[in-house]
Short mmCIF file of C-alpha atoms and ligand atoms in Angstrom, two decimals:
data_model
loop_
_atom_site.label_atom_id
_atom_site.label_comp_id
_atom_site.label_asym_id
_atom_site.label_seq_id
_atom_site.Cartn_x
_atom_site.Cartn_y
_atom_site.Cartn_z
CA UNK I 1404 5.40 41.12 -43.81
CA UNK I 1405 3.71 43.02 -40.98
CA UNK I 1406 0.12 44.09 -41.69
CA UNK I 1407 -0.18 47.84 -41.13
CA UNK I 1408 -3.18 48.94 -39.04
CA UNK I 1409 -4.81 52.33 -39.50
CA UNK I 1410 -6.04 55.13 -37.23
CA UNK I 1411 -8.99 57.11 -38.65
CA UNK I 1412 -8.10 55.78 -42.11
CA UNK I 1413 -4.44 56.86 -41.86
CA UNK I 1414 -1.73 54.19 -41.73
CA UNK I 1415 -0.35 53.81 -38.19
CA UNK I 1416 3.08 53.80 -39.84
CA UNK I 1417 2.85 57.48 -40.83
CA UNK I 1418 0.91 58.55 -37.76
CA UNK I 1419 3.63 57.10 -35.53
CA UNK I 1420 6.43 58.67 -37.62
CA UNK I 1421 4.97 62.18 -37.54
CA UNK I 1422 4.17 61.82 -33.83
CA UNK I 1423 7.76 60.65 -33.20
CA UNK I 1424 9.14 63.73 -34.99
CA UNK I 1425 6.97 66.05 -32.88
CA UNK I 1426 7.78 64.03 -29.73
CA UNK I 1427 11.54 64.26 -30.42
CA UNK I 1428 11.38 68.03 -30.76
CA UNK I 1429 9.02 68.42 -27.78
CA UNK I 1430 11.22 66.27 -25.54
CA UNK I 1431 14.34 68.34 -26.26
CA UNK I 1432 12.49 71.61 -25.62
CA UNK I 1433 10.58 70.48 -22.52
CA UNK I 1434 13.65 68.77 -21.05
CA UNK I 1435 15.78 71.87 -21.73
CA UNK I 1436 13.18 74.20 -20.24
CA UNK I 1437 12.58 71.98 -17.21
CA UNK I 1438 16.32 71.91 -16.45
CA UNK I 1439 17.33 75.52 -17.06
CA UNK I 1440 14.27 77.42 -15.90
CA UNK I 1441 14.58 76.59 -12.21
CA UNK I 1442 17.31 77.82 -9.85
CA UNK I 1443 20.12 75.20 -9.58
CA UNK I 1444 19.19 74.46 -5.96
CA UNK I 1445 15.63 73.67 -7.06
CA UNK I 1446 16.50 71.36 -9.94
CA UNK I 1447 14.78 67.99 -9.95
CA UNK I 1448 16.71 64.71 -10.05
CA UNK I 1449 17.46 63.62 -13.62
CA UNK I 1450 18.25 60.10 -12.42
CA UNK I 1451 14.85 60.03 -10.68
CA UNK I 1452 13.15 61.05 -13.91
CA UNK I 1453 14.94 58.22 -15.76
CA UNK I 1454 13.74 55.69 -13.16
CA UNK I 1455 10.14 56.96 -13.29
CA UNK I 1456 10.23 56.81 -17.09
CA UNK I 1457 11.32 53.18 -17.03
CA UNK I 1458 8.69 52.28 -14.42
CA UNK I 1459 5.90 53.89 -16.47
CA UNK I 1460 7.10 52.59 -19.83
CA UNK I 1461 7.59 49.10 -18.41
CA UNK I 1462 4.08 49.09 -16.89
CA UNK I 1463 2.44 50.19 -20.14
CA UNK I 1464 4.47 47.65 -22.14
CA UNK I 1465 3.43 44.95 -19.65
CA UNK I 1466 -0.26 45.73 -20.21
CA UNK I 1467 0.17 45.72 -24.02
CA UNK I 1468 2.19 42.48 -23.89
CA UNK I 1469 -0.53 40.95 -21.69
CA UNK I 1470 -3.25 41.73 -24.24
CA UNK I 1471 -1.09 40.39 -27.08
CA UNK I 1472 -0.28 37.00 -25.58
CA UNK I 1473 -1.59 34.49 -28.12
CA UNK I 1474 -3.39 31.30 -27.23
CA UNK I 1475 -0.72 28.74 -28.07
CA UNK I 1476 -1.31 25.02 -28.44
CA UNK I 1477 0.53 24.24 -25.20
CA UNK I 1478 -2.07 26.22 -23.22
CA UNK I 1479 -5.42 24.80 -24.44
CA UNK I 1480 -7.25 26.46 -21.55
CA UNK I 1481 -6.15 29.95 -22.62
CA UNK I 1482 -9.16 32.05 -23.60
CA UNK I 1483 -9.26 34.67 -26.41
CA UNK I 1484 -8.35 38.30 -25.57
CA UNK I 1485 -11.98 39.35 -25.29
CA UNK I 1486 -12.60 36.98 -22.40
CA UNK I 1487 -11.49 38.24 -19.01
CA UNK I 1488 -12.55 35.43 -16.74
CA UNK I 1489 -10.24 34.79 -13.76
CA UNK I 1490 -9.09 31.58 -15.48
CA UNK I 1491 -8.19 33.43 -18.72
CA UNK I 1492 -6.30 36.12 -16.77
CA UNK I 1493 -4.41 33.46 -14.80
CA UNK I 1494 -3.41 31.58 -17.97
CA UNK I 1495 -2.32 34.75 -19.70
CA UNK I 1496 -0.31 35.89 -16.66
CA UNK I 1497 1.46 32.52 -16.48
CA UNK I 1498 2.29 32.63 -20.19
CA UNK I 1499 3.49 36.25 -19.92
CA UNK I 1500 5.76 35.51 -16.94
CA UNK I 1501 7.29 32.61 -18.89
CA UNK I 1502 7.79 34.90 -21.91
CA UNK I 1503 9.36 37.74 -19.89
CA UNK I 1504 11.70 35.43 -17.98
CA UNK I 1505 12.58 33.26 -20.97
CA UNK I 1506 16.10 31.84 -20.95
CA UNK I 1507 17.58 34.59 -23.12
CA UNK I 1508 16.09 37.54 -21.17
CA UNK I 1509 19.49 38.39 -19.65
CA UNK I 1510 20.61 39.61 -23.09
CA UNK I 1511 18.47 42.72 -22.62
CA UNK I 1512 20.54 43.70 -19.58
CA UNK I 1513 23.27 45.13 -21.83
CA UNK I 1514 21.12 47.57 -23.86
CA UNK I 1515 19.16 48.34 -20.65
CA UNK I 1516 22.30 49.52 -18.82
CA UNK I 1517 23.45 51.45 -21.90
CA UNK I 1518 20.07 53.16 -22.32
CA UNK I 1519 20.01 54.18 -18.63
CA UNK I 1520 23.46 55.76 -19.08
CA UNK I 1521 22.27 57.41 -22.33
CA UNK I 1522 19.07 58.74 -20.79
CA UNK I 1523 21.02 60.25 -17.87
CA UNK I 1524 23.64 61.77 -20.17
CA UNK I 1525 20.85 63.28 -22.25
CA UNK I 1526 19.89 65.41 -19.23
CA UNK I 1527 23.49 66.61 -18.78
CA UNK I 1528 23.73 67.48 -22.48
CA UNK I 1529 20.39 69.25 -22.71
CA UNK I 1530 21.15 71.26 -19.55
CA UNK I 1531 24.41 72.57 -21.01
CA UNK I 1532 23.56 73.15 -24.67
CA UNK I 1533 20.95 75.09 -26.61
CA UNK I 1534 17.98 72.89 -27.46
CA UNK I 1535 18.70 73.21 -31.19
CA UNK I 1536 22.46 72.64 -30.81
CA UNK I 1537 21.76 69.52 -28.77
CA UNK I 1538 19.35 68.24 -31.40
CA UNK I 1539 21.89 68.68 -34.21
CA UNK I 1540 24.81 67.21 -32.24
CA UNK I 1541 22.68 64.22 -31.24
CA UNK I 1542 22.54 63.28 -34.94
CA UNK I 1543 26.04 61.89 -34.45
CA UNK I 1544 24.34 58.73 -33.20
CA UNK I 1545 23.94 57.81 -36.87
CA UNK I 1546 27.76 57.80 -36.99
CA UNK I 1547 28.16 55.57 -33.94
CA UNK I 1548 25.31 53.26 -35.05
CA UNK I 1549 27.05 52.81 -38.40
CA UNK I 1550 30.43 52.17 -36.72
CA UNK I 1551 28.96 49.53 -34.39
CA UNK I 1552 26.99 47.94 -37.28
CA UNK I 1553 30.26 47.54 -39.19
CA UNK I 1554 32.15 46.31 -36.11
CA UNK I 1555 29.59 43.99 -34.51
CA UNK I 1556 27.27 43.00 -37.35
CA UNK I 1557 30.07 42.91 -39.95
CA UNK I 1558 28.05 45.11 -42.30
CA UNK I 1559 29.50 46.98 -45.22
CA UNK I 1560 28.58 50.59 -46.05
CA UNK I 1561 28.23 51.94 -49.56
CA UNK I 1562 30.49 54.88 -50.58
CA UNK I 1563 27.40 57.17 -50.45
CA UNK I 1564 26.82 56.26 -46.82
CA UNK I 1565 30.48 56.84 -45.89
CA UNK I 1566 30.27 60.23 -47.62
CA UNK I 1567 27.06 61.00 -45.72
CA UNK I 1568 28.82 60.15 -42.44
CA UNK I 1569 31.68 62.47 -43.34
CA UNK I 1570 29.16 65.25 -44.05
CA UNK I 1571 27.46 64.54 -40.75
CA UNK I 1572 30.73 64.96 -38.83
CA UNK I 1573 31.51 68.18 -40.74
CA UNK I 1574 27.99 69.56 -40.10
CA UNK I 1575 28.16 68.87 -36.37
CA UNK I 1576 31.64 70.42 -36.33
CA UNK I 1577 30.32 73.63 -37.92
CA UNK I 1578 27.48 73.87 -35.38
CA UNK I 1579 29.94 73.32 -32.53
CA UNK I 1580 32.28 76.07 -33.82
CA UNK I 1581 29.48 78.61 -33.67
CA UNK I 1582 28.32 77.23 -30.32
CA UNK I 1583 31.83 77.52 -28.85
CA UNK I 1584 32.27 81.06 -30.14
CA UNK I 1585 29.21 82.10 -28.17
CA UNK I 1586 27.43 83.59 -31.16
CA UNK I 1587 24.22 81.83 -30.24
CA UNK I 1588 22.28 82.86 -27.25
CA UNK I 1589 19.55 80.84 -25.72
CA UNK I 1590 17.78 80.87 -22.44
CA UNK I 1591 18.59 84.48 -21.83
CA UNK I 1592 16.67 84.24 -18.60
CA UNK I 1593 18.38 81.00 -17.66
CA UNK I 1594 19.47 80.68 -14.06
CA UNK I 1595 22.03 78.05 -15.04
CA UNK I 1596 25.53 78.50 -16.38
CA UNK I 1597 25.69 76.31 -19.41
CA UNK I 1598 28.99 74.59 -20.08
CA UNK I 1599 29.15 73.88 -23.82
CA UNK I 1600 32.19 71.59 -23.53
CA UNK I 1601 30.53 69.50 -20.82
CA UNK I 1602 27.33 69.37 -22.87
CA UNK I 1603 29.15 68.31 -26.01
CA UNK I 1604 31.11 65.59 -24.16
CA UNK I 1605 27.79 64.28 -22.78
CA UNK I 1606 26.27 64.23 -26.29
CA UNK I 1607 29.28 62.35 -27.68
CA UNK I 1608 29.03 59.78 -24.88
CA UNK I 1609 25.22 59.49 -25.32
CA UNK I 1610 25.70 58.92 -29.06
CA UNK I 1611 28.22 56.19 -28.25
CA UNK I 1612 25.80 54.33 -25.93
CA UNK I 1613 22.89 54.93 -28.36
CA UNK I 1614 24.81 53.29 -31.21
CA UNK I 1615 26.02 50.37 -29.14
CA UNK I 1616 22.65 49.78 -27.43
CA UNK I 1617 20.78 50.02 -30.75
CA UNK I 1618 23.01 47.56 -32.57
CA UNK I 1619 22.97 45.16 -29.61
CA UNK I 1620 19.15 45.41 -29.40
CA UNK I 1621 18.95 44.63 -33.11
CA UNK I 1622 21.14 41.55 -32.61
CA UNK I 1623 18.86 40.30 -29.81
CA UNK I 1624 15.64 40.96 -31.78
CA UNK I 1625 16.90 39.32 -34.96
CA UNK I 1626 18.02 36.17 -33.22
CA UNK I 1627 14.67 35.43 -31.57
CA UNK I 1628 10.92 35.48 -32.19
CA UNK I 1629 9.94 37.19 -28.91
CA UNK I 1630 7.27 39.90 -29.06
CA UNK I 1631 8.57 43.47 -29.18
CA UNK I 1632 6.44 44.43 -26.15
CA UNK I 1633 7.85 41.54 -24.13
CA UNK I 1634 11.33 42.78 -25.08
CA UNK I 1635 10.29 46.27 -23.92
CA UNK I 1636 9.21 44.84 -20.56
CA UNK I 1637 12.55 43.03 -20.24
CA UNK I 1638 14.38 46.24 -21.17
CA UNK I 1639 12.54 48.20 -18.47
CA UNK I 1640 13.04 45.46 -15.88
CA UNK I 1641 16.79 45.38 -16.41
CA UNK I 1642 16.86 49.19 -16.37
CA UNK I 1643 15.53 49.41 -12.82
CA UNK I 1644 18.73 48.42 -11.02
CA UNK I 1645 21.12 50.73 -12.95
CA UNK I 1646 18.51 53.54 -12.77
CA UNK I 1647 18.39 53.14 -8.97
CA UNK I 1648 22.20 53.04 -8.85
CA UNK I 1649 22.32 56.32 -10.79
CA UNK I 1650 20.06 57.95 -8.16
CA UNK I 1651 22.22 56.69 -5.31
CA UNK I 1652 25.46 57.90 -6.91
CA UNK I 1653 24.21 61.22 -8.29
CA UNK I 1654 21.59 62.54 -5.89
CA UNK I 1655 21.83 64.01 -2.42
CA UNK I 1656 22.06 61.04 -0.07
CA UNK I 1657 18.94 60.78 1.99
CA UNK I 1658 19.19 60.10 5.68
CA UNK I 1659 15.65 58.75 5.65
CA UNK I 1660 15.28 55.13 6.66
CA UNK I 1661 11.78 54.59 5.28
CA UNK I 1662 11.39 53.81 1.56
CA UNK I 1663 8.76 56.56 1.27
CA UNK I 1664 11.12 59.14 2.78
CA UNK I 1665 13.94 57.98 0.53
CA UNK I 1666 11.74 58.30 -2.57
CA UNK I 1667 10.47 61.75 -1.64
CA UNK I 1668 14.01 63.06 -0.98
CA UNK I 1669 15.86 61.43 -3.85
CA UNK I 1670 13.25 61.31 -6.60
CA UNK I 1671 10.34 63.61 -5.98
CA UNK I 1672 12.18 66.65 -4.57
CA UNK I 1673 11.41 69.67 -6.82
CA UNK I 1674 9.56 67.31 -9.15
CA UNK I 1675 7.14 69.80 -10.64
CA UNK I 1676 4.83 69.89 -13.65
CA UNK I 1677 7.71 70.33 -16.16
CA UNK I 1678 9.58 67.37 -14.72
CA UNK I 1679 6.45 65.24 -15.06
CA UNK I 1680 5.96 66.54 -18.60
CA UNK I 1681 9.54 65.45 -19.41
CA UNK I 1682 8.86 61.97 -18.03
CA UNK I 1683 5.57 61.60 -19.93
CA UNK I 1684 7.06 62.78 -23.24
CA UNK I 1685 10.02 60.41 -22.68
CA UNK I 1686 7.61 57.51 -22.05
CA UNK I 1687 5.67 58.41 -25.20
CA UNK I 1688 8.97 58.45 -27.12
CA UNK I 1689 9.92 54.97 -25.94
CA UNK I 1690 6.53 53.57 -26.94
CA UNK I 1691 6.56 55.41 -30.29
CA UNK I 1692 10.05 54.10 -31.01
CA UNK I 1693 8.68 50.59 -30.56
CA UNK I 1694 5.73 51.33 -32.89
CA UNK I 1695 7.93 52.93 -35.56
CA UNK I 1696 10.27 49.95 -35.49
CA UNK I 1697 7.29 47.62 -35.79
CA UNK I 1698 5.20 49.34 -38.47
CA UNK I 1699 7.70 51.56 -40.31
CA UNK I 1700 11.46 51.05 -40.40
CA UNK I 1701 14.71 52.61 -39.30
CA UNK I 1702 15.15 54.49 -42.57
CA UNK I 1703 11.91 56.36 -41.96
CA UNK I 1704 12.82 56.78 -38.29
CA UNK I 1705 15.93 58.68 -39.44
CA UNK I 1706 13.72 61.04 -41.44
CA UNK I 1707 11.47 61.59 -38.45
CA UNK I 1708 14.51 62.64 -36.40
CA UNK I 1709 15.62 65.02 -39.16
CA UNK I 1710 12.17 66.56 -39.22
CA UNK I 1711 12.38 67.07 -35.46
CA UNK I 1712 15.53 69.19 -35.96
CA UNK I 1713 13.55 71.66 -38.06
CA UNK I 1714 10.73 71.71 -35.49
CA UNK I 1715 13.27 72.31 -32.68
CA UNK I 1716 14.88 75.20 -34.60
CA UNK I 1717 11.57 76.95 -35.11
CA UNK I 1718 10.49 76.45 -31.51
CA UNK I 1719 13.91 77.49 -30.12
CA UNK I 1720 13.71 80.77 -31.99
CA UNK I 1721 10.18 81.40 -30.75
CA UNK I 1722 10.52 80.15 -27.17
CA UNK I 1723 14.17 80.56 -26.12
CA UNK I 1724 15.15 83.60 -28.17
CA UNK I 1725 17.62 81.43 -30.07
CA UNK I 1726 19.55 83.41 -32.70
CA UNK I 1727 20.15 81.43 -35.85
CA UNK I 1728 23.56 82.50 -37.11
CA UNK I 1729 24.71 81.77 -40.64
CA UNK I 1730 27.13 79.07 -39.41
CA UNK I 1731 24.33 77.40 -37.45
CA UNK I 1732 22.04 77.31 -40.49
CA UNK I 1733 24.94 76.06 -42.65
CA UNK I 1734 25.94 73.32 -40.17
CA UNK I 1735 22.34 72.20 -39.65
CA UNK I 1736 21.70 72.08 -43.39
CA UNK I 1737 24.79 69.91 -43.86
CA UNK I 1738 23.53 67.59 -41.08
CA UNK I 1739 20.06 67.39 -42.68
CA UNK I 1740 21.49 66.65 -46.13
CA UNK I 1741 23.85 64.05 -44.62
CA UNK I 1742 20.92 62.38 -42.79
CA UNK I 1743 18.89 62.31 -46.00
CA UNK I 1744 21.88 60.90 -47.94
CA UNK I 1745 22.52 58.23 -45.33
CA UNK I 1746 18.88 57.16 -45.38
CA UNK I 1747 18.77 56.59 -49.14
CA UNK I 1748 18.03 52.92 -49.86
CA UNK I 1749 21.13 50.95 -50.65
CA UNK I 1750 20.53 48.87 -53.80
CA UNK I 1751 22.91 46.06 -52.78
CA UNK I 1752 22.95 45.83 -48.96
CA UNK I 1753 20.36 47.34 -46.66
CA UNK I 1754 22.21 49.19 -43.93
CA UNK I 1755 19.93 51.44 -41.95
CA UNK I 1756 20.50 54.54 -39.88
CA UNK I 1757 18.96 53.21 -36.73
CA UNK I 1758 19.79 49.71 -35.75
CA UNK I 1759 16.61 48.37 -34.26
CA UNK I 1760 14.29 46.12 -36.16
CA UNK I 1761 11.52 43.88 -35.12
CA UNK I 1762 10.84 40.59 -36.82
O1 C5P K 3199 17.15 56.45 -31.07
P1 C5P K 3199 17.73 56.56 -29.72
O2 C5P K 3199 18.92 55.68 -29.49
O3 C5P K 3199 18.00 57.96 -29.27
O4 C5P K 3199 16.55 56.03 -28.78
C1 C5P K 3199 16.81 55.59 -27.55
C2 C5P K 3199 15.67 55.93 -26.62
O5 C5P K 3199 14.54 55.08 -26.84
C3 C5P K 3199 16.10 55.74 -25.20
O6 C5P K 3199 15.50 56.72 -24.40
C4 C5P K 3199 15.56 54.37 -24.86
O7 C5P K 3199 15.34 54.25 -23.47
C5 C5P K 3199 14.28 54.31 -25.69
N1 C5P K 3199 13.92 52.96 -26.14
C6 C5P K 3199 12.77 52.37 -25.64
N2 C5P K 3199 12.40 51.13 -26.07
C7 C5P K 3199 13.13 50.47 -27.00
C8 C5P K 3199 14.30 51.06 -27.51
C9 C5P K 3199 14.65 52.32 -27.06
O8 C5P K 3199 12.10 52.97 -24.81
N3 C5P K 3199 12.72 49.28 -27.40
#
């Protein structure tokens, strides 16, 4: 069992869960605002934001992994963490490089590509849907995670969990009906035309990649003893190439021949404070996800996401003039109840909402 550290006397487990709930809600709102508040011609590159997120997250994970490298028997010269002599740093670096490029590192390329696709689709979805509608629809990833767990991990779901999944689909359906009918209004001052069908298709596709990537990541973690932070570094490393490809295929092609010119045209154009806020909150989310998986579990992670729906609703009403219709409240309540039902502990088999676990 993992020993749970504390922050100011509070278990890190609960601190990370509550922070993840707030982060989830904040990300949706900030991302939505950053995309719809500017004129379309002044919109920043979503693909660029995804690349910057991976670069930042990967760098932070690298530093954490570096400080966590143990002094194994095969490296007798390796000094404890507190010692930062050039020799200790060299030994640690060598050990870390070997860990990151271990023989099975290629396995992370699959979830890395899927997460890059998911993170790009998230921008499309959030730009075309109300923040709250996006948040509710995104709960469908529980459905896809369950489907891939059954398909790939050969897990069985209890009747309660199947019922919860049915409720989830019904709840999302209700929210979409009201969204399609145009009874909700958000971003009244928006300069963007939001296309609900496009947004919903993007959410469905993002849920698909989320489920597949999560289950695949779980398979990789469970079949090895590698440190979670090393896995995060590998994930970010393998994300770089597809993230760059997304910029090349999506952005305005830069005529600049210098790397600096290319970066400023394709990534940093219109990259204002809100774009940076989106990147930072996304980075925080990635790191929190890792902490929650380590010190709490996926069942609690599901609750944190549910909590973020409520936070998003409240903030959408206050910030984006979002009108909560009766169908929206009904659909969201069904989704919340379904999430709660799905996350009830299974007495026989333990099938969890999210699919990532760390050994
Ligand atoms: O729960 P969900 O599938 O939505 O979370 C996926 C998000 O978490 C993606 O943005 C992904 O890049 C990030 N992630 C991460 N590190 C992990 C696993 C996921 O940053 N180890």
